[in-house]
Amino acid sequence: DAVIVASVLSEKPKQSRESARKAYAKQFAAAQGDFLTKAMEPFFENRPLLRRSPIAETINWVAMLSLPPGVPPGTLRRTIFITDAREVSEFGDFECVALPTPADFLKQLRAQDVLTPGSLEGSHLHFAFVEPKPVARRKCLPMTVARIRGIQALWTVAAQNAGASEVTFDTGVKSFPISSKEDAS
């Protein structure tokens, strides 16, 4: 299952000086980080072991959501997915079996109308807490550097094919640079 825990909207800083923008971003991140952490707590308590990981469907589902009220169309949209990036669904088993080729992955996505061209137009996707841990619940192929890079390549190809402007992978919290270019959008 996927659930929206909370949404936050970053507004343009009132001052344009770089030091003011940095201070605003630091304050915003601290306040919203606390808010999001509190909102997530119930979802991490006493959770049953999951057997599926429909990441592609979840990305598509989030992309289909309307922007919050008052947010103009075309506004930069960053979506952070807290996931190991290992899809386990009808699109493939990135945990334990051989990875599909990028062409086969795209073909499977197209067949189910998921992450179609244009569906992520202008979006920035960020995978956070993607750690190269082995899967403990069953015998799986080892989590090698090549496998990790292969998984990242599949997501990058799928997201770019769907129109994403950026795809990143981090083993921890994602931080964003402060730029006046983003302030303008």
PDB file of N, CA and C in Angstrom, residues 124-178:
ATOM      1  N   HIS A 124      10.525  16.152 -10.268  1.00  0.00           N
ATOM      2  CA  HIS A 124      11.835  15.743  -9.761  1.00  0.00           C
ATOM      3  C   HIS A 124      11.566  14.614  -8.780  1.00  0.00           C
ATOM      4  N   LEU A 125      12.144  13.445  -9.031  1.00  0.00           N
ATOM      5  CA  LEU A 125      11.952  12.287  -8.157  1.00  0.00           C
ATOM      6  C   LEU A 125      13.209  12.041  -7.347  1.00  0.00           C
ATOM      7  N   HIS A 126      13.009  11.848  -6.076  1.00  0.00           N
ATOM      8  CA  HIS A 126      14.138  11.604  -5.183  1.00  0.00           C
ATOM      9  C   HIS A 126      13.854  10.343  -4.372  1.00  0.00           C
ATOM     10  N   PHE A 127      14.733   9.372  -4.498  1.00  0.00           N
ATOM     11  CA  PHE A 127      14.647   8.144  -3.714  1.00  0.00           C
ATOM     12  C   PHE A 127      15.564   8.345  -2.508  1.00  0.00           C
ATOM     13  N   ALA A 128      14.992   8.306  -1.304  1.00  0.00           N
ATOM     14  CA  ALA A 128      15.764   8.525  -0.086  1.00  0.00           C
ATOM     15  C   ALA A 128      15.852   7.232   0.726  1.00  0.00           C
ATOM     16  N   PHE A 129      16.933   7.087   1.435  1.00  0.00           N
ATOM     17  CA  PHE A 129      17.204   5.921   2.274  1.00  0.00           C
ATOM     18  C   PHE A 129      17.319   4.638   1.445  1.00  0.00           C
ATOM     19  N   VAL A 130      17.903   4.771   0.263  1.00  0.00           N
ATOM     20  CA  VAL A 130      18.151   3.611  -0.597  1.00  0.00           C
ATOM     21  C   VAL A 130      19.482   3.015  -0.157  1.00  0.00           C
ATOM     22  N   GLU A 131      19.398   1.974   0.652  1.00  0.00           N
ATOM     23  CA  GLU A 131      20.604   1.362   1.194  1.00  0.00           C
ATOM     24  C   GLU A 131      20.831  -0.008   0.564  1.00  0.00           C
ATOM     25  N   PRO A 132      22.082  -0.360   0.344  1.00  0.00           N
ATOM     26  CA  PRO A 132      22.398  -1.628  -0.325  1.00  0.00           C
ATOM     27  C   PRO A 132      22.390  -2.830   0.613  1.00  0.00           C
ATOM     28  N   LYS A 133      21.355  -2.965   1.399  1.00  0.00           N
ATOM     29  CA  LYS A 133      21.265  -4.089   2.338  1.00  0.00           C
ATOM     30  C   LYS A 133      20.758  -5.329   1.613  1.00  0.00           C
ATOM     31  N   PRO A 134      21.252  -6.504   2.006  1.00  0.00           N
ATOM     32  CA  PRO A 134      20.721  -7.738   1.414  1.00  0.00           C
ATOM     33  C   PRO A 134      19.294  -7.985   1.909  1.00  0.00           C
ATOM     34  N   VAL A 135      18.552  -8.759   1.142  1.00  0.00           N
ATOM     35  CA  VAL A 135      17.190  -9.124   1.527  1.00  0.00           C
ATOM     36  C   VAL A 135      17.288 -10.335   2.437  1.00  0.00           C
ATOM     37  N   ALA A 136      16.742 -10.222   3.637  1.00  0.00           N
ATOM     38  CA  ALA A 136      16.919 -11.264   4.647  1.00  0.00           C
ATOM     39  C   ALA A 136      15.858 -12.356   4.600  1.00  0.00           C
ATOM     40  N   ARG A 137      14.736 -12.124   3.964  1.00  0.00           N
ATOM     41  CA  ARG A 137      13.622 -13.070   4.101  1.00  0.00           C
ATOM     42  C   ARG A 137      13.665 -14.257   3.156  1.00  0.00           C
ATOM     43  N   ARG A 138      14.528 -14.243   2.177  1.00  0.00           N
ATOM     44  CA  ARG A 138      14.624 -15.391   1.280  1.00  0.00           C
ATOM     45  C   ARG A 138      15.965 -15.362   0.560  1.00  0.00           C
ATOM     46  N   LYS A 139      16.281 -16.479  -0.062  1.00  0.00           N
ATOM     47  CA  LYS A 139      17.540 -16.539  -0.810  1.00  0.00           C
ATOM     48  C   LYS A 139      17.401 -15.666  -2.054  1.00  0.00           C
ATOM     49  N   CYS A 140      18.292 -14.732  -2.164  1.00  0.00           N
ATOM     50  CA  CYS A 140      18.244 -13.791  -3.274  1.00  0.00           C
ATOM     51  C   CYS A 140      19.628 -13.638  -3.874  1.00  0.00           C
ATOM     52  N   LEU A 141      19.647 -13.083  -5.062  1.00  0.00           N
ATOM     53  CA  LEU A 141      20.922 -12.742  -5.666  1.00  0.00           C
ATOM     54  C   LEU A 141      21.602 -11.709  -4.777  1.00  0.00           C
ATOM     55  N   PRO A 142      22.929 -11.724  -4.708  1.00  0.00           N
ATOM     56  CA  PRO A 142      23.614 -10.761  -3.839  1.00  0.00           C
ATOM     57  C   PRO A 142      23.381  -9.323  -4.300  1.00  0.00           C
ATOM     58  N   MET A 143      23.364  -8.422  -3.339  1.00  0.00           N
ATOM     59  CA  MET A 143      23.182  -7.005  -3.635  1.00  0.00           C
ATOM     60  C   MET A 143      24.552  -6.414  -3.949  1.00  0.00           C
ATOM     61  N   THR A 144      24.980  -6.601  -5.174  1.00  0.00           N
ATOM     62  CA  THR A 144      26.282  -6.124  -5.622  1.00  0.00           C
ATOM     63  C   THR A 144      26.174  -4.677  -6.102  1.00  0.00           C
ATOM     64  N   VAL A 145      27.317  -4.050  -6.302  1.00  0.00           N
ATOM     65  CA  VAL A 145      27.332  -2.690  -6.843  1.00  0.00           C
ATOM     66  C   VAL A 145      26.664  -2.688  -8.216  1.00  0.00           C
ATOM     67  N   ALA A 146      26.928  -3.704  -9.028  1.00  0.00           N
ATOM     68  CA  ALA A 146      26.317  -3.775 -10.361  1.00  0.00           C
ATOM     69  C   ALA A 146      24.794  -3.874 -10.266  1.00  0.00           C
ATOM     70  N   ARG A 147      24.300  -4.631  -9.325  1.00  0.00           N
ATOM     71  CA  ARG A 147      22.844  -4.770  -9.151  1.00  0.00           C
ATOM     72  C   ARG A 147      22.231  -3.436  -8.692  1.00  0.00           C
ATOM     73  N   ILE A 148      22.883  -2.792  -7.745  1.00  0.00           N
ATOM     74  CA  ILE A 148      22.401  -1.490  -7.267  1.00  0.00           C
ATOM     75  C   ILE A 148      22.363  -0.496  -8.420  1.00  0.00           C
ATOM     76  N   ARG A 149      23.421  -0.439  -9.192  1.00  0.00           N
ATOM     77  CA  ARG A 149      23.469   0.480 -10.345  1.00  0.00           C
ATOM     78  C   ARG A 149      22.399   0.097 -11.384  1.00  0.00           C
ATOM     79  N   GLY A 150      22.157  -1.204 -11.547  1.00  0.00           N
ATOM     80  CA  GLY A 150      21.121  -1.659 -12.478  1.00  0.00           C
ATOM     81  C   GLY A 150      19.736  -1.214 -12.047  1.00  0.00           C
ATOM     82  N   ILE A 151      19.450  -1.296 -10.752  1.00  0.00           N
ATOM     83  CA  ILE A 151      18.163  -0.849 -10.214  1.00  0.00           C
ATOM     84  C   ILE A 151      18.019   0.652 -10.425  1.00  0.00           C
ATOM     85  N   GLN A 152      19.062   1.406 -10.119  1.00  0.00           N
ATOM     86  CA  GLN A 152      19.014   2.855 -10.324  1.00  0.00           C
ATOM     87  C   GLN A 152      18.812   3.199 -11.796  1.00  0.00           C
ATOM     88  N   ALA A 153      19.459   2.453 -12.668  1.00  0.00           N
ATOM     89  CA  ALA A 153      19.310   2.712 -14.104  1.00  0.00           C
ATOM     90  C   ALA A 153      17.878   2.456 -14.569  1.00  0.00           C
ATOM     91  N   LEU A 154      17.244   1.401 -14.050  1.00  0.00           N
ATOM     92  CA  LEU A 154      15.856   1.114 -14.430  1.00  0.00           C
ATOM     93  C   LEU A 154      14.928   2.257 -14.022  1.00  0.00           C
ATOM     94  N   TRP A 155      15.088   2.754 -12.800  1.00  0.00           N
ATOM     95  CA  TRP A 155      14.236   3.860 -12.339  1.00  0.00           C
ATOM     96  C   TRP A 155      14.528   5.134 -13.112  1.00  0.00           C
ATOM     97  N   THR A 156      15.786   5.379 -13.406  1.00  0.00           N
ATOM     98  CA  THR A 156      16.145   6.591 -14.140  1.00  0.00           C
ATOM     99  C   THR A 156      15.557   6.561 -15.546  1.00  0.00           C
ATOM    100  N   VAL A 157      15.688   5.444 -16.240  1.00  0.00           N
ATOM    101  CA  VAL A 157      15.140   5.312 -17.590  1.00  0.00           C
ATOM    102  C   VAL A 157      13.620   5.466 -17.571  1.00  0.00           C
ATOM    103  N   ALA A 158      12.964   4.806 -16.616  1.00  0.00           N
ATOM    104  CA  ALA A 158      11.501   4.875 -16.534  1.00  0.00           C
ATOM    105  C   ALA A 158      11.038   6.301 -16.241  1.00  0.00           C
ATOM    106  N   ALA A 159      11.691   6.966 -15.291  1.00  0.00           N
ATOM    107  CA  ALA A 159      11.295   8.325 -14.917  1.00  0.00           C
ATOM    108  C   ALA A 159      11.579   9.314 -16.046  1.00  0.00           C
ATOM    109  N   GLN A 160      12.725   9.203 -16.679  1.00  0.00           N
ATOM    110  CA  GLN A 160      13.036  10.109 -17.784  1.00  0.00           C
ATOM    111  C   GLN A 160      12.098   9.874 -18.965  1.00  0.00           C
ATOM    112  N   ASN A 161      11.757   8.621 -19.224  1.00  0.00           N
ATOM    113  CA  ASN A 161      10.804   8.301 -20.288  1.00  0.00           C
ATOM    114  C   ASN A 161       9.440   8.944 -19.996  1.00  0.00           C
ATOM    115  N   ALA A 162       9.105   9.066 -18.706  1.00  0.00           N
ATOM    116  CA  ALA A 162       7.830   9.662 -18.294  1.00  0.00           C
ATOM    117  C   ALA A 162       7.916  11.182 -18.189  1.00  0.00           C
ATOM    118  N   GLY A 163       9.107  11.751 -18.425  1.00  0.00           N
ATOM    119  CA  GLY A 163       9.252  13.204 -18.453  1.00  0.00           C
ATOM    120  C   GLY A 163       9.875  13.828 -17.223  1.00  0.00           C
ATOM    121  N   ALA A 164      10.357  13.032 -16.277  1.00  0.00           N
ATOM    122  CA  ALA A 164      10.976  13.593 -15.080  1.00  0.00           C
ATOM    123  C   ALA A 164      12.220  14.389 -15.448  1.00  0.00           C
ATOM    124  N   SER A 165      12.386  15.524 -14.797  1.00  0.00           N
ATOM    125  CA  SER A 165      13.542  16.379 -15.044  1.00  0.00           C
ATOM    126  C   SER A 165      14.769  15.934 -14.267  1.00  0.00           C
ATOM    127  N   GLU A 166      14.540  15.238 -13.152  1.00  0.00           N
ATOM    128  CA  GLU A 166      15.649  14.831 -12.292  1.00  0.00           C
ATOM    129  C   GLU A 166      15.268  13.563 -11.544  1.00  0.00           C
ATOM    130  N   VAL A 167      16.234  12.673 -11.373  1.00  0.00           N
ATOM    131  CA  VAL A 167      16.060  11.462 -10.572  1.00  0.00           C
ATOM    132  C   VAL A 167      17.330  11.311  -9.742  1.00  0.00           C
ATOM    133  N   THR A 168      17.160  11.213  -8.419  1.00  0.00           N
ATOM    134  CA  THR A 168      18.327  11.051  -7.555  1.00  0.00           C
ATOM    135  C   THR A 168      18.119   9.887  -6.599  1.00  0.00           C
ATOM    136  N   PHE A 169      19.232   9.372  -6.090  1.00  0.00           N
ATOM    137  CA  PHE A 169      19.231   8.269  -5.134  1.00  0.00           C
ATOM    138  C   PHE A 169      20.166   8.646  -3.999  1.00  0.00           C
ATOM    139  N   ASP A 170      19.668   8.576  -2.781  1.00  0.00           N
ATOM    140  CA  ASP A 170      20.476   8.904  -1.609  1.00  0.00           C
ATOM    141  C   ASP A 170      20.311   7.808  -0.567  1.00  0.00           C
ATOM    142  N   THR A 171      21.374   7.555   0.193  1.00  0.00           N
ATOM    143  CA  THR A 171      21.299   6.537   1.240  1.00  0.00           C
ATOM    144  C   THR A 171      20.757   7.104   2.537  1.00  0.00           C
ATOM    145  N   GLY A 172      20.516   8.386   2.575  1.00  0.00           N
ATOM    146  CA  GLY A 172      19.960   9.027   3.761  1.00  0.00           C
ATOM    147  C   GLY A 172      18.976  10.093   3.351  1.00  0.00           C
ATOM    148  N   VAL A 173      18.940  11.147   4.127  1.00  0.00           N
ATOM    149  CA  VAL A 173      18.045  12.262   3.881  1.00  0.00           C
ATOM    150  C   VAL A 173      18.525  13.036   2.657  1.00  0.00           C
ATOM    151  N   LYS A 174      17.608  13.459   1.830  1.00  0.00           N
ATOM    152  CA  LYS A 174      17.933  14.253   0.653  1.00  0.00           C
ATOM    153  C   LYS A 174      17.956  15.723   1.043  1.00  0.00           C
ATOM    154  N   SER A 175      19.027  16.414   0.696  1.00  0.00           N
ATOM    155  CA  SER A 175      19.072  17.857   0.926  1.00  0.00           C
ATOM    156  C   SER A 175      19.092  18.551  -0.423  1.00  0.00           C
ATOM    157  N   PHE A 176      18.550  19.733  -0.457  1.00  0.00           N
ATOM    158  CA  PHE A 176      18.437  20.462  -1.706  1.00  0.00           C
ATOM    159  C   PHE A 176      19.205  21.763  -1.616  1.00  0.00           C
ATOM    160  N   PRO A 177      19.934  22.111  -2.671  1.00  0.00           N
ATOM    161  CA  PRO A 177      20.650  23.387  -2.656  1.00  0.00           C
ATOM    162  C   PRO A 177      19.654  24.546  -2.741  1.00  0.00           C
ATOM    163  N   ILE A 178      20.050  25.649  -2.207  1.00  0.00           N
ATOM    164  CA  ILE A 178      19.235  26.849  -2.283  1.00  0.00           C
ATOM    165  C   ILE A 178      19.681  27.590  -3.536  1.00  0.00           C
TER     166      ILE A 178
END
